[in-house]
Amino acid sequence: MRDAAPVPTGWTALDEALPSGGWQVGEVVEVCAPHPGWTEIPLLWPLLRHATACGRPVGLLGLPPSSPLPSCVTADWCVLGDVRPRGAGGEHNDAAAVLPALRTAADWQAACDAADRWFARQGRSSLLLVWALEAPPAGVRRLRRLARRTGAWVGVVRPSLARWDDLWADARLTLLSPGARGAQVQVRTDNRPLGRTLQLAWQADIALPPAHLHLGDAQPPRVRVRQDPHDRRRAVVSGRLDEVCQALDRLAREEARATSEARAT
């Protein structure tokens, strides 16, 4: 089933950066977002719209309650972190278990068991999105097996700092400075360990309710560097952890590019 043509992401540059040339059934893509439940929705919207238009079952697991997603897409199976699950018509689904935020191996075991039962009921290609704070390797590997066996699209949304973890999914997309009009997206795969950074503009037809979080253009990073006056090789870096991590990522890319250019000459 993985031989099926991939679904375009909505951005040619992103299609070219992904291993399969788009959203491929049978693969797991990890999305690292500054505010999971909000900032990743414009990136995932074309896939959600495609799945809904084609009548594919959509499952949402661990979705943050504040997310606007339930009002934008019809979900066949929705398990939220701290409210009762709801079906496609908004009715309570007492047959599904309410799962907490995915933090531990036991949480992941319960989530994968629930996803396995849901896949078994569908009997056709479906889309499963999972929101998780932690993603143990065993849990991601099991999701990959489920995706390959059922021919599903599977996405795992995690906080931004997860981009420092080892890569267990087929690809990892990290949103850098997302705003109302677009974002930089770093694409990391096994073949591109340092990642490739793309500038994406959100599609005009993405219609979301007013956000509780400010999603305007990001402010410049507030990273401060103070050099040791006695030893210029030493410096102290301060700022928010995610901003410092972004600065270190940028320096790593610049160093890798400089090394590559030096070897070429």
PDB file of N, CA, C and O in Angstrom, residues 77-79 84-86 92-99 114 117 121:
ATOM      1  N   TRP A  77     -13.092   9.790  15.337  1.00  0.00           N
ATOM      2  CA  TRP A  77     -12.688   9.277  16.654  1.00  0.00           C
ATOM      3  C   TRP A  77     -11.816  10.333  17.285  1.00  0.00           C
ATOM      4  O   TRP A  77     -10.778  10.702  16.737  1.00  0.00           O
ATOM      5  N   CYS A  78     -12.240  10.879  18.397  1.00  0.00           N
ATOM      6  CA  CYS A  78     -11.505  11.973  19.014  1.00  0.00           C
ATOM      7  C   CYS A  78     -11.361  11.702  20.499  1.00  0.00           C
ATOM      8  O   CYS A  78     -12.357  11.604  21.210  1.00  0.00           O
ATOM      9  N   VAL A  79     -10.142  11.526  20.952  1.00  0.00           N
ATOM     10  CA  VAL A  79      -9.873  11.297  22.364  1.00  0.00           C
ATOM     11  C   VAL A  79      -9.048  12.472  22.863  1.00  0.00           C
ATOM     12  O   VAL A  79      -7.911  12.655  22.447  1.00  0.00           O
ATOM     13  N   ARG A  84     -14.326  14.300  27.868  1.00  0.00           N
ATOM     14  CA  ARG A  84     -14.831  13.031  27.330  1.00  0.00           C
ATOM     15  C   ARG A  84     -14.720  13.032  25.808  1.00  0.00           C
ATOM     16  O   ARG A  84     -14.915  14.055  25.156  1.00  0.00           O
ATOM     17  N   PRO A  85     -14.431  11.878  25.199  1.00  0.00           N
ATOM     18  CA  PRO A  85     -14.307  11.813  23.738  1.00  0.00           C
ATOM     19  C   PRO A  85     -15.633  12.136  23.058  1.00  0.00           C
ATOM     20  O   PRO A  85     -16.702  11.874  23.582  1.00  0.00           O
ATOM     21  N   ARG A  86     -15.525  12.701  21.856  1.00  0.00           N
ATOM     22  CA  ARG A  86     -16.712  13.027  21.069  1.00  0.00           C
ATOM     23  C   ARG A  86     -16.606  12.394  19.694  1.00  0.00           C
ATOM     24  O   ARG A  86     -15.521  12.243  19.146  1.00  0.00           O
ATOM     25  N   HIS A  92     -21.019  12.428  22.778  1.00  0.00           N
ATOM     26  CA  HIS A  92     -20.038  11.762  23.617  1.00  0.00           C
ATOM     27  C   HIS A  92     -19.869  10.319  23.171  1.00  0.00           C
ATOM     28  O   HIS A  92     -20.829   9.634  22.835  1.00  0.00           O
ATOM     29  N   ASN A  93     -18.639   9.867  23.148  1.00  0.00           N
ATOM     30  CA  ASN A  93     -18.323   8.502  22.753  1.00  0.00           C
ATOM     31  C   ASN A  93     -17.846   7.752  23.987  1.00  0.00           C
ATOM     32  O   ASN A  93     -16.676   7.759  24.315  1.00  0.00           O
ATOM     33  N   ASP A  94     -18.784   7.133  24.695  1.00  0.00           N
ATOM     34  CA  ASP A  94     -18.428   6.467  25.944  1.00  0.00           C
ATOM     35  C   ASP A  94     -17.669   5.169  25.713  1.00  0.00           C
ATOM     36  O   ASP A  94     -17.114   4.599  26.642  1.00  0.00           O
ATOM     37  N   ALA A  95     -17.637   4.672  24.473  1.00  0.00           N
ATOM     38  CA  ALA A  95     -16.939   3.413  24.206  1.00  0.00           C
ATOM     39  C   ALA A  95     -15.436   3.603  24.152  1.00  0.00           C
ATOM     40  O   ALA A  95     -14.682   2.649  24.312  1.00  0.00           O
ATOM     41  N   ALA A  96     -14.972   4.839  23.927  1.00  0.00           N
ATOM     42  CA  ALA A  96     -13.543   5.096  23.853  1.00  0.00           C
ATOM     43  C   ALA A  96     -13.023   5.506  25.225  1.00  0.00           C
ATOM     44  O   ALA A  96     -13.725   6.106  26.025  1.00  0.00           O
ATOM     45  N   ALA A  97     -11.791   5.161  25.480  1.00  0.00           N
ATOM     46  CA  ALA A  97     -11.197   5.495  26.769  1.00  0.00           C
ATOM     47  C   ALA A  97     -10.614   6.901  26.712  1.00  0.00           C
ATOM     48  O   ALA A  97     -10.052   7.317  25.714  1.00  0.00           O
ATOM     49  N   VAL A  98     -10.748   7.633  27.820  1.00  0.00           N
ATOM     50  CA  VAL A  98     -10.146   8.953  27.906  1.00  0.00           C
ATOM     51  C   VAL A  98      -8.696   8.768  28.319  1.00  0.00           C
ATOM     52  O   VAL A  98      -8.402   8.235  29.386  1.00  0.00           O
ATOM     53  N   LEU A  99      -7.788   9.188  27.480  1.00  0.00           N
ATOM     54  CA  LEU A  99      -6.368   9.009  27.752  1.00  0.00           C
ATOM     55  C   LEU A  99      -5.753  10.313  28.238  1.00  0.00           C
ATOM     56  O   LEU A  99      -6.088  11.382  27.746  1.00  0.00           O
ATOM     57  N   ALA A 114      -5.442   1.581  21.856  1.00  0.00           N
ATOM     58  CA  ALA A 114      -6.666   2.234  21.386  1.00  0.00           C
ATOM     59  C   ALA A 114      -6.594   2.507  19.887  1.00  0.00           C
ATOM     60  O   ALA A 114      -7.570   2.311  19.159  1.00  0.00           O
ATOM     61  N   ARG A 117      -7.182  -0.722  17.896  1.00  0.00           N
ATOM     62  CA  ARG A 117      -8.604  -1.083  17.811  1.00  0.00           C
ATOM     63  C   ARG A 117      -9.326  -0.179  16.822  1.00  0.00           C
ATOM     64  O   ARG A 117     -10.196  -0.639  16.067  1.00  0.00           O
ATOM     65  N   ARG A 121     -11.285  -1.221  13.204  1.00  0.00           N
ATOM     66  CA  ARG A 121     -12.686  -0.936  12.892  1.00  0.00           C
ATOM     67  C   ARG A 121     -12.841  -0.241  11.542  1.00  0.00           C
ATOM     68  O   ARG A 121     -13.880  -0.370  10.890  1.00  0.00           O
TER      69      ARG A 121
END
